[in-house]
Amino acid sequence: MARMRQKMKKLRYWSPSTFIVVFIHINILVTRAEGFDSVIQLPRSGLRRTRTRSKWVLSVGDYGAKGDGLHNDTEAFMEAWKMACSLPGFINVVFPYGKTFLVHPVDIGGPCRSKITLRISGTIVAPQDPVMWYGLNQRKWLYFHGVNHLTVDGGGRINGMGQEWWARSCKINSTNALTFHRCKDLKVRNIILLNSQQMHVSFTNCMRVVASHLKVLAPASSPNTDGIHISATKGVEVRDTVIRTGDDCISIVRNSSRVWVRNISCGPGHGISLGKSKTWEKVQNVIVDGAYLYNTDNGVRIKTWQGGSGLASKITFQNILMENVSNPILINQYYCDSRQPCQNEPREHLASGIDRQTSAVKVENISFIDIQGTTATEEAIKFACSDGSPCEGLYLENIFLAPCFGGNTSSLCWQAHGSARGFLHPPACFSSTNDFIRQNVRLESNPAIHSV
């Protein structure tokens, strides 16, 4: 007790500032021991810092954002971003819960000194009138480029307000809602994306991307509103996501590789699609493992534009459940999304005398394993491949696709070569039955995908 009284006597001579410093140090030590960030946050021109991991918290409200859905909060967002980009350490840029922030088209560039988390807890909305894009790139709304170590999180919403765009759509010159270009080590998670003007999330020329726990929603009638679009991107994981749109749930094109899609719910929409280009195209090392597709126009599809060139190879679709899906398993090397008549169709649909294009993207080493459910069309499996570049190394294993409303199901093959194993309904239609693909396209041949 005497020693305690002596210590208390010394404390009487400490200044108030000394007490504050000691308290902060004690707080830091305790929170480090318990694994939490410090609860002490010091205001500094809109910044709040948590000392444990040098984290800064910047709310767009501190930079003038109203959050009422009426006032333009774009400048406040950009000011907060510029500050975050200039600081070292870990930075949180926050759109607070319970508010709606109107943000006009923005171009958000890197590189940044910091690792930024864009924490969207409230709602970000686009201008309703497309005239707001006058003089700007009409393909971009929230456009991030050259930003590394970016995370988009928070449980909030991004609403593209695309209704006016859809009414004017000819499927050209529409805006992609959330675009990431040349970004590395990117995470997009726990976000709801609504009613994009065109594609909801687009990754172009990125590396090491994880998109997870997303909800992507738009009416089935909305044109060209792909859920997640992957182009020229390497090392992508898309998982635990619900997509209901008017176009492809997931589309993968142009020199993309090491793509792993798992635990996806898709429908309505156009299914999961790979490829679509009039020019050179390369998509390889792709695994779609675990998906539920319902009321979609297509199931798992590889489509290549007639007259194109390139390669689609080492692709596996497995563990997929389908319900009322048109064209459940489809390879189409005659794809043509044009108002004008296309030259190429499978031979049984050609009128005599029509010239045929022979150039096509090469399709090889494609596996369809453990796919079951119901089909809305008789042709449950359709491989319509090119005369000049036939499909090779196709593989079917354990397929059961029953008709929704009775009747029979069938397979159609044109210039398609491969093998099959296990129970198949409808039966395979390959012209050869060698086991080439089991030796070349098993999952073991794609170990890089598991390192995404």
Short mmCIF file of C-alpha atoms in Angstrom, two decimals:
data_model
loop_
_atom_site.label_atom_id
_atom_site.label_comp_id
_atom_site.label_asym_id
_atom_site.label_seq_id
_atom_site.Cartn_x
_atom_site.Cartn_y
_atom_site.Cartn_z
CA MET A 1 0.00 0.00 0.00
CA ALA A 2 2.86 2.37 0.78
CA ARG A 3 4.36 1.74 -2.64
CA MET A 4 0.97 2.37 -4.29
CA ARG A 5 0.52 5.66 -2.42
CA GLN A 6 3.98 6.72 -3.56
CA LYS A 7 3.08 6.03 -7.22
CA MET A 8 -0.20 7.90 -6.92
CA LYS A 9 1.65 10.87 -5.43
CA LYS A 10 3.92 10.95 -8.52
CA LEU A 11 0.91 10.81 -10.85
CA ARG A 12 -0.41 14.09 -9.42
CA TYR A 13 2.50 15.87 -11.13
CA TRP A 14 1.74 14.53 -14.65
CA SER A 15 0.36 17.04 -17.13
CA PRO A 16 -2.94 16.35 -18.96
CA SER A 17 -1.00 15.80 -22.22
CA THR A 18 1.12 13.15 -20.49
CA PHE A 19 -2.03 11.29 -19.41
CA ILE A 20 -3.32 11.33 -23.02
CA VAL A 21 -0.03 9.98 -24.44
CA VAL A 22 0.12 7.19 -21.85
CA PHE A 23 -3.54 6.29 -22.42
CA ILE A 24 -3.03 6.07 -26.18
CA HIS A 25 0.03 3.83 -25.74
CA ILE A 26 -1.91 1.57 -23.39
CA ASN A 27 -4.78 1.43 -25.88
CA ILE A 28 -2.44 0.48 -28.70
CA LEU A 29 -0.82 -2.28 -26.65
CA VAL A 30 -4.18 -3.72 -25.63
CA THR A 31 -5.68 -3.66 -29.12
CA ARG A 32 -2.55 -5.21 -30.63
CA ALA A 33 -2.73 -7.99 -28.08
CA GLU A 34 -6.41 -8.63 -28.87
CA GLY A 35 -5.97 -8.42 -32.64
CA PHE A 36 -8.20 -5.36 -33.17
CA ASP A 37 -7.58 -1.93 -34.64
CA SER A 38 -7.30 0.90 -32.16
CA VAL A 39 -10.52 2.62 -31.18
CA ILE A 40 -8.67 5.93 -30.93
CA GLN A 41 -9.24 7.88 -34.16
CA LEU A 42 -7.69 11.31 -34.50
CA PRO A 43 -9.46 13.77 -36.86
CA ARG A 44 -7.15 15.38 -39.39
CA SER A 45 -8.81 17.25 -42.25
CA GLY A 46 -11.24 14.45 -42.99
CA LEU A 47 -8.84 11.66 -42.05
CA ARG A 48 -9.08 9.26 -39.18
CA ARG A 49 -6.17 7.01 -38.44
CA THR A 50 -6.10 3.68 -36.67
CA ARG A 51 -2.54 3.19 -35.51
CA THR A 52 -2.35 -0.63 -35.39
CA ARG A 53 -1.63 -1.17 -39.10
CA SER A 54 -1.24 2.46 -40.21
CA LYS A 55 -4.79 2.46 -41.55
CA TRP A 56 -6.43 5.69 -42.57
CA VAL A 57 -10.21 6.08 -42.87
CA LEU A 58 -11.54 8.72 -45.27
CA SER A 59 -15.28 9.25 -45.52
CA VAL A 60 -16.55 10.99 -48.65
CA GLY A 61 -18.88 12.90 -46.32
CA ASP A 62 -15.85 14.65 -44.83
CA TYR A 63 -15.03 15.96 -48.32
CA GLY A 64 -18.46 17.45 -48.95
CA ALA A 65 -20.59 14.56 -50.20
CA LYS A 66 -24.28 15.07 -49.36
CA GLY A 67 -25.41 11.48 -49.79
CA ASP A 68 -29.00 12.45 -50.61
CA GLY A 69 -29.09 10.98 -54.12
CA LEU A 70 -29.77 14.43 -55.61
CA HIS A 71 -26.60 16.47 -55.24
CA ASN A 72 -23.58 15.56 -57.35
CA ASP A 73 -21.05 13.88 -55.04
CA THR A 74 -18.46 13.18 -57.74
CA GLU A 75 -16.01 15.90 -56.67
CA ALA A 76 -16.12 14.78 -53.04
CA PHE A 77 -15.34 11.21 -54.11
CA MET A 78 -12.44 12.34 -56.27
CA GLU A 79 -10.97 14.50 -53.50
CA ALA A 80 -11.14 11.61 -51.06
CA TRP A 81 -9.56 9.31 -53.64
CA LYS A 82 -6.71 11.72 -54.39
CA MET A 83 -5.92 11.97 -50.69
CA ALA A 84 -6.05 8.18 -50.29
CA CYS A 85 -3.82 7.65 -53.31
CA SER A 86 -1.18 10.05 -52.00
CA LEU A 87 -0.81 8.50 -48.53
CA PRO A 88 1.28 5.46 -47.59
CA GLY A 89 -0.14 2.44 -45.80
CA PHE A 90 -3.66 0.97 -45.83
CA ILE A 91 -6.45 3.40 -46.70
CA ASN A 92 -10.24 3.01 -46.46
CA VAL A 93 -12.36 5.32 -48.63
CA VAL A 94 -15.89 5.00 -47.23
CA PHE A 95 -19.36 5.58 -48.67
CA PRO A 96 -21.35 5.42 -45.41
CA TYR A 97 -24.32 3.17 -44.82
CA GLY A 98 -27.83 4.58 -45.18
CA LYS A 99 -26.97 7.24 -47.78
CA THR A 100 -27.24 7.45 -51.56
CA PHE A 101 -24.40 9.09 -53.48
CA LEU A 102 -24.92 10.42 -57.00
CA VAL A 103 -21.66 9.96 -58.90
CA HIS A 104 -21.16 11.10 -62.50
CA PRO A 105 -18.67 9.37 -64.85
CA VAL A 106 -15.24 9.26 -63.20
CA ASP A 107 -11.77 8.26 -64.36
CA ILE A 108 -9.84 6.93 -61.36
CA GLY A 109 -6.19 6.33 -62.11
CA GLY A 110 -3.19 4.86 -60.36
CA PRO A 111 -0.65 3.89 -59.33
CA CYS A 112 -1.13 4.87 -55.71
CA ARG A 113 1.28 4.88 -52.77
CA SER A 114 -1.30 3.07 -50.66
CA LYS A 115 -3.34 -0.10 -50.69
CA ILE A 116 -6.88 1.21 -50.91
CA THR A 117 -10.14 -0.38 -49.83
CA LEU A 118 -13.16 1.30 -51.39
CA ARG A 119 -15.75 0.48 -48.74
CA ILE A 120 -19.22 0.97 -50.20
CA SER A 121 -21.68 0.53 -47.35
CA GLY A 122 -24.31 2.89 -48.76
CA THR A 123 -25.48 3.18 -52.37
CA ILE A 124 -23.76 4.72 -55.39
CA VAL A 125 -26.09 5.69 -58.26
CA ALA A 126 -25.39 6.86 -61.80
CA PRO A 127 -27.13 9.79 -63.48
CA GLN A 128 -30.37 8.63 -65.06
CA ASP A 129 -29.96 10.71 -68.22
CA PRO A 130 -27.35 9.50 -70.76
CA VAL A 131 -26.78 13.13 -71.75
CA MET A 132 -24.49 13.38 -68.71
CA TRP A 133 -21.97 11.40 -70.78
CA TYR A 134 -21.92 14.03 -73.53
CA GLY A 135 -18.31 14.64 -74.58
CA LEU A 136 -17.11 11.72 -72.40
CA ASN A 137 -16.34 8.08 -73.12
CA GLN A 138 -19.78 6.52 -73.19
CA ARG A 139 -18.40 3.10 -72.35
CA LYS A 140 -17.26 4.11 -68.86
CA TRP A 141 -18.95 5.10 -65.64
CA LEU A 142 -16.83 4.04 -62.64
CA TYR A 143 -13.54 3.46 -64.42
CA PHE A 144 -10.48 2.32 -62.44
CA HIS A 145 -7.19 1.89 -64.28
CA GLY A 146 -3.63 1.22 -63.23
CA VAL A 147 -4.61 0.78 -59.58
CA ASN A 148 -2.84 -2.08 -57.79
CA HIS A 149 -3.84 -3.75 -54.49
CA LEU A 150 -7.36 -2.34 -54.66
CA THR A 151 -10.27 -3.90 -52.74
CA VAL A 152 -13.92 -2.99 -53.33
CA ASP A 153 -16.06 -4.16 -50.41
CA GLY A 154 -18.68 -3.03 -47.94
CA GLY A 155 -22.03 -4.74 -48.53
CA GLY A 156 -23.55 -1.73 -50.31
CA ARG A 157 -25.00 -1.17 -53.78
CA ILE A 158 -23.87 0.18 -57.13
CA ASN A 159 -26.88 1.10 -59.27
CA GLY A 160 -26.24 1.92 -62.92
CA MET A 161 -29.75 3.28 -63.47
CA GLY A 162 -29.69 1.68 -66.91
CA GLN A 163 -33.38 1.89 -67.82
CA GLU A 164 -33.00 4.92 -70.11
CA TRP A 165 -29.98 3.34 -71.79
CA TRP A 166 -31.89 0.11 -72.48
CA ALA A 167 -34.73 2.05 -74.08
CA ARG A 168 -32.27 3.59 -76.56
CA SER A 169 -30.08 0.52 -77.01
CA CYS A 170 -28.89 -0.88 -80.29
CA LYS A 171 -26.35 -2.89 -78.28
CA ILE A 172 -23.63 -0.34 -79.06
CA ASN A 173 -22.10 2.65 -77.24
CA SER A 174 -23.52 1.71 -73.86
CA THR A 175 -21.68 2.27 -70.60
CA ASN A 176 -20.13 -0.46 -68.48
CA ALA A 177 -20.93 0.19 -64.85
CA LEU A 178 -17.77 -0.87 -63.01
CA THR A 179 -14.64 -1.22 -65.14
CA PHE A 180 -11.16 -2.24 -64.02
CA HIS A 181 -8.37 -1.85 -66.57
CA ARG A 182 -4.73 -2.81 -66.05
CA CYS A 183 -5.23 -3.43 -62.35
CA LYS A 184 -3.24 -6.01 -60.38
CA ASP A 185 -4.04 -7.83 -57.13
CA LEU A 186 -7.66 -6.77 -57.23
CA LYS A 187 -10.52 -7.90 -54.98
CA VAL A 188 -14.20 -7.11 -55.58
CA ARG A 189 -16.53 -8.63 -52.98
CA ASN A 190 -19.70 -8.21 -50.92
CA ILE A 191 -21.33 -5.76 -53.32
CA ILE A 192 -24.75 -5.66 -55.01
CA LEU A 193 -24.65 -4.39 -58.60
CA LEU A 194 -27.96 -3.32 -60.14
CA ASN A 195 -29.28 -2.31 -63.55
CA SER A 196 -26.06 -1.53 -65.35
CA GLN A 197 -26.24 0.47 -68.54
CA GLN A 198 -24.39 -2.41 -70.20
CA MET A 199 -21.90 -4.81 -68.57
CA HIS A 200 -22.04 -4.76 -64.78
CA VAL A 201 -18.40 -5.61 -63.96
CA SER A 202 -15.62 -5.64 -66.54
CA PHE A 203 -12.02 -6.76 -66.01
CA THR A 204 -9.71 -5.88 -68.92
CA ASN A 205 -5.94 -6.45 -69.05
CA CYS A 206 -5.87 -7.21 -65.32
CA MET A 207 -3.84 -9.74 -63.31
CA ARG A 208 -4.67 -11.66 -60.13
CA VAL A 209 -8.34 -10.87 -59.63
CA VAL A 210 -10.78 -12.31 -57.07
CA ALA A 211 -14.49 -11.51 -57.42
CA SER A 212 -16.61 -13.08 -54.69
CA HIS A 213 -19.94 -12.85 -52.83
CA LEU A 214 -21.49 -10.57 -55.43
CA LYS A 215 -25.12 -10.14 -56.43
CA VAL A 216 -25.55 -8.89 -59.98
CA LEU A 217 -29.17 -8.10 -60.88
CA ALA A 218 -30.99 -6.69 -63.91
CA PRO A 219 -34.22 -7.56 -65.74
CA ALA A 220 -34.14 -10.47 -68.20
CA SER A 221 -35.16 -8.02 -70.93
CA SER A 222 -32.20 -5.66 -70.38
CA PRO A 223 -29.88 -5.78 -73.44
CA ASN A 224 -26.21 -6.69 -73.27
CA THR A 225 -26.04 -6.50 -69.47
CA ASP A 226 -23.39 -9.16 -68.90
CA GLY A 227 -22.84 -9.91 -65.24
CA ILE A 228 -19.05 -10.33 -65.16
CA HIS A 229 -16.95 -9.76 -68.28
CA ILE A 230 -13.33 -10.95 -68.41
CA SER A 231 -11.09 -9.80 -71.26
CA ALA A 232 -7.31 -10.14 -71.70
CA THR A 233 -7.04 -10.94 -68.00
CA LYS A 234 -4.91 -13.62 -66.34
CA GLY A 235 -5.39 -15.26 -62.97
CA VAL A 236 -9.08 -14.76 -62.16
CA GLU A 237 -11.26 -16.41 -59.51
CA VAL A 238 -15.02 -15.81 -59.55
CA ARG A 239 -16.90 -17.54 -56.75
CA ASP A 240 -19.95 -17.59 -54.47
CA THR A 241 -21.90 -15.20 -56.68
CA VAL A 242 -25.51 -14.79 -57.87
CA ILE A 243 -26.06 -13.33 -61.34
CA ARG A 244 -29.47 -12.56 -62.87
CA THR A 245 -29.24 -10.37 -65.98
CA GLY A 246 -30.34 -10.03 -69.59
CA ASP A 247 -27.13 -11.37 -71.15
CA ASP A 248 -24.20 -13.64 -70.28
CA CYS A 249 -23.80 -14.29 -66.57
CA ILE A 250 -20.05 -14.63 -67.13
CA SER A 251 -18.29 -13.96 -70.43
CA ILE A 252 -14.61 -14.72 -71.02
CA VAL A 253 -12.87 -13.39 -74.13
CA ARG A 254 -9.62 -12.25 -75.77
CA ASN A 255 -6.40 -13.69 -74.44
CA SER A 256 -7.71 -14.60 -70.97
CA SER A 257 -6.25 -17.53 -69.08
CA ARG A 258 -6.06 -19.21 -65.66
CA VAL A 259 -9.73 -18.52 -64.92
CA TRP A 260 -11.51 -20.43 -62.15
CA VAL A 261 -15.27 -20.06 -61.72
CA ARG A 262 -16.98 -21.89 -58.84
CA ASN A 263 -20.23 -21.84 -56.89
CA ILE A 264 -22.21 -19.63 -59.27
CA SER A 265 -25.97 -19.22 -59.53
CA CYS A 266 -26.98 -17.96 -62.98
CA GLY A 267 -30.40 -17.15 -64.37
CA PRO A 268 -32.12 -15.65 -66.09
CA GLY A 269 -29.60 -14.71 -68.73
CA HIS A 270 -27.53 -16.31 -71.47
CA GLY A 271 -25.49 -18.67 -69.34
CA ILE A 272 -21.70 -18.93 -69.06
CA SER A 273 -19.98 -18.10 -72.35
CA LEU A 274 -16.43 -18.19 -73.66
CA GLY A 275 -15.29 -16.32 -76.75
CA LYS A 276 -16.83 -13.90 -79.21
CA SER A 277 -14.65 -11.99 -81.59
CA LYS A 278 -14.31 -11.22 -85.28
CA THR A 279 -10.53 -11.09 -84.88
CA TRP A 280 -7.83 -13.04 -83.05
CA GLU A 281 -9.07 -14.74 -79.89
CA LYS A 282 -7.36 -16.89 -77.25
CA VAL A 283 -8.98 -18.34 -74.13
CA GLN A 284 -7.35 -21.23 -72.28
CA ASN A 285 -6.89 -22.88 -68.89
CA VAL A 286 -10.44 -22.30 -67.67
CA ILE A 287 -12.36 -24.34 -65.08
CA VAL A 288 -16.03 -23.83 -64.28
CA ASP A 289 -16.64 -26.04 -61.24
CA GLY A 290 -19.99 -25.85 -59.48
CA ALA A 291 -22.83 -23.86 -61.03
CA TYR A 292 -26.62 -23.73 -60.96
CA LEU A 293 -28.21 -22.43 -64.15
CA TYR A 294 -31.95 -21.92 -64.47
CA ASN A 295 -34.22 -20.42 -67.14
CA THR A 296 -31.22 -19.38 -69.24
CA ASP A 297 -31.03 -19.20 -73.02
CA ASN A 298 -27.83 -21.23 -72.94
CA GLY A 299 -26.03 -23.35 -70.39
CA VAL A 300 -22.28 -23.67 -70.86
CA ARG A 301 -21.32 -22.29 -74.23
CA ILE A 302 -18.25 -21.66 -76.37
CA LYS A 303 -19.06 -19.24 -79.17
CA THR A 304 -16.62 -18.00 -81.77
CA TRP A 305 -17.39 -15.47 -84.45
CA GLN A 306 -17.19 -16.89 -87.96
CA GLY A 307 -14.19 -15.57 -89.83
CA GLY A 308 -12.15 -15.16 -86.63
CA SER A 309 -8.88 -16.80 -85.61
CA GLY A 310 -7.10 -17.98 -82.47
CA LEU A 311 -7.57 -20.74 -79.91
CA ALA A 312 -9.98 -21.92 -77.20
CA SER A 313 -8.29 -24.77 -75.34
CA LYS A 314 -7.99 -26.63 -72.03
CA ILE A 315 -11.45 -25.73 -70.74
CA THR A 316 -13.47 -27.81 -68.25
CA PHE A 317 -17.12 -27.46 -67.23
CA GLN A 318 -18.02 -29.73 -64.33
CA ASN A 319 -20.48 -30.25 -61.46
CA ILE A 320 -23.24 -28.23 -63.05
CA LEU A 321 -26.99 -28.39 -62.39
CA MET A 322 -29.39 -27.00 -65.00
CA GLU A 323 -33.12 -26.27 -64.83
CA ASN A 324 -35.17 -25.38 -67.91
CA VAL A 325 -32.11 -24.37 -69.90
CA SER A 326 -32.13 -23.97 -73.67
CA ASN A 327 -28.97 -25.27 -75.37
CA PRO A 328 -27.46 -26.75 -72.18
CA ILE A 329 -24.14 -27.77 -73.79
CA LEU A 330 -23.16 -25.77 -76.85
CA ILE A 331 -20.12 -25.14 -79.03
CA ASN A 332 -20.89 -22.78 -81.90
CA GLN A 333 -18.16 -21.77 -84.34
CA TYR A 334 -20.76 -20.06 -86.53
CA TYR A 335 -21.67 -17.29 -84.08
CA CYS A 336 -22.89 -14.12 -85.79
CA ASP A 337 -24.67 -11.35 -83.87
CA SER A 338 -25.62 -9.27 -86.87
CA ARG A 339 -28.67 -7.75 -88.48
CA GLN A 340 -27.36 -8.95 -91.85
CA PRO A 341 -27.58 -12.61 -92.91
CA CYS A 342 -24.52 -14.62 -91.94
CA GLN A 343 -22.70 -16.79 -94.45
CA ASN A 344 -22.02 -19.79 -92.27
CA GLU A 345 -24.38 -22.31 -90.70
CA PRO A 346 -23.95 -26.04 -90.12
CA ARG A 347 -24.21 -27.80 -93.46
CA GLU A 348 -27.69 -29.22 -92.92
CA HIS A 349 -29.03 -25.64 -92.66
CA LEU A 350 -27.20 -24.28 -95.74
CA ALA A 351 -28.92 -23.54 -99.00
CA SER A 352 -26.87 -24.85 -101.89
CA GLY A 353 -24.58 -22.42 -103.60
CA ILE A 354 -23.79 -20.16 -100.61
CA ASP A 355 -20.08 -19.45 -100.15
CA ARG A 356 -18.67 -20.61 -96.87
CA GLN A 357 -16.08 -18.91 -94.67
CA THR A 358 -13.44 -21.37 -93.50
CA SER A 359 -11.50 -19.24 -91.00
CA ALA A 360 -12.43 -19.95 -87.37
CA VAL A 361 -11.07 -19.97 -83.85
CA LYS A 362 -9.56 -23.39 -83.09
CA VAL A 363 -11.53 -25.23 -80.38
CA GLU A 364 -9.80 -28.20 -78.71
CA ASN A 365 -9.48 -30.08 -75.44
CA ILE A 366 -12.86 -29.18 -73.94
CA SER A 367 -14.41 -31.30 -71.14
CA PHE A 368 -18.02 -31.52 -69.95
CA ILE A 369 -18.20 -33.61 -66.74
CA ASP A 370 -21.06 -34.33 -64.30
CA ILE A 371 -23.72 -32.11 -65.86
CA GLN A 372 -27.37 -32.86 -65.19
CA GLY A 373 -30.80 -31.26 -65.19
CA THR A 374 -33.55 -30.34 -67.62
CA THR A 375 -33.47 -28.87 -71.11
CA ALA A 376 -36.05 -26.66 -72.78
CA THR A 377 -35.01 -27.81 -76.25
CA GLU A 378 -34.64 -31.20 -77.89
CA GLU A 379 -30.99 -30.67 -78.85
CA ALA A 380 -29.44 -30.80 -75.39
CA ILE A 381 -25.91 -31.14 -76.78
CA LYS A 382 -24.87 -29.27 -79.89
CA PHE A 383 -21.37 -29.10 -81.32
CA ALA A 384 -21.50 -26.99 -84.50
CA CYS A 385 -17.86 -26.79 -85.54
CA SER A 386 -16.07 -25.40 -88.57
CA ASP A 387 -15.27 -27.31 -91.75
CA GLY A 388 -11.91 -25.59 -91.96
CA SER A 389 -11.08 -25.93 -88.24
CA PRO A 390 -12.98 -28.86 -86.68
CA CYS A 391 -13.34 -29.23 -82.90
CA GLU A 392 -10.91 -31.81 -81.51
CA GLY A 393 -10.40 -33.45 -78.15
CA LEU A 394 -13.95 -32.96 -76.87
CA TYR A 395 -14.89 -35.07 -73.85
CA LEU A 396 -18.22 -35.95 -72.22
CA GLU A 397 -18.60 -37.78 -68.91
CA ASN A 398 -21.72 -38.44 -66.80
CA ILE A 399 -24.27 -36.28 -68.59
CA PHE A 400 -28.00 -36.48 -67.90
CA LEU A 401 -30.22 -33.87 -69.53
CA ALA A 402 -33.94 -34.67 -69.55
CA PRO A 403 -36.63 -32.72 -71.43
CA CYS A 404 -38.74 -30.32 -69.38
CA PHE A 405 -42.03 -31.27 -71.01
CA GLY A 406 -41.62 -34.85 -72.11
CA GLY A 407 -40.33 -36.22 -75.39
CA ASN A 408 -36.76 -37.02 -76.29
CA THR A 409 -33.43 -35.26 -76.23
CA SER A 410 -30.67 -35.54 -78.80
CA SER A 411 -27.11 -34.55 -79.67
CA LEU A 412 -25.91 -32.82 -82.82
CA CYS A 413 -22.32 -32.97 -84.00
CA TRP A 414 -20.84 -31.26 -87.02
CA GLN A 415 -17.07 -31.60 -87.49
CA ALA A 416 -16.77 -32.49 -83.79
CA HIS A 417 -14.32 -35.16 -82.64
CA GLY A 418 -13.87 -36.53 -79.15
CA SER A 419 -14.68 -39.27 -76.68
CA ALA A 420 -17.12 -40.08 -73.92
CA ARG A 421 -17.32 -42.07 -70.70
CA GLY A 422 -19.89 -42.93 -68.06
CA PHE A 423 -23.67 -42.48 -68.32
CA LEU A 424 -24.77 -40.21 -71.17
CA HIS A 425 -28.27 -38.97 -71.89
CA PRO A 426 -28.58 -38.01 -74.67
CA PRO A 427 -25.89 -40.23 -76.20
CA ALA A 428 -22.75 -38.67 -77.63
CA CYS A 429 -22.55 -38.10 -81.37
CA PHE A 430 -18.80 -37.99 -81.91
CA SER A 431 -17.32 -39.44 -85.06
CA SER A 432 -14.46 -41.00 -83.09
CA THR A 433 -14.29 -42.62 -79.65
CA ASN A 434 -10.60 -42.44 -78.72
CA ASP A 435 -9.64 -41.39 -75.22
CA PHE A 436 -7.41 -38.50 -76.31
CA ILE A 437 -8.86 -35.91 -73.98
CA ARG A 438 -8.58 -37.98 -70.79
CA GLN A 439 -4.84 -38.05 -71.38
CA ASN A 440 -4.55 -34.34 -72.09
CA VAL A 441 -7.26 -32.28 -70.40
CA ARG A 442 -7.67 -33.70 -66.92
CA LEU A 443 -7.60 -31.13 -64.14
CA GLU A 444 -4.06 -32.19 -63.29
CA SER A 445 -2.92 -30.58 -66.55
CA ASN A 446 -4.11 -27.18 -65.30
CA PRO A 447 -2.34 -26.75 -61.93
CA ALA A 448 -1.83 -23.04 -62.52
CA ILE A 449 -5.53 -22.40 -62.19
CA HIS A 450 -5.49 -23.45 -58.54
CA SER A 451 -2.84 -20.86 -57.76
CA VAL A 452 -5.09 -17.90 -58.64
#
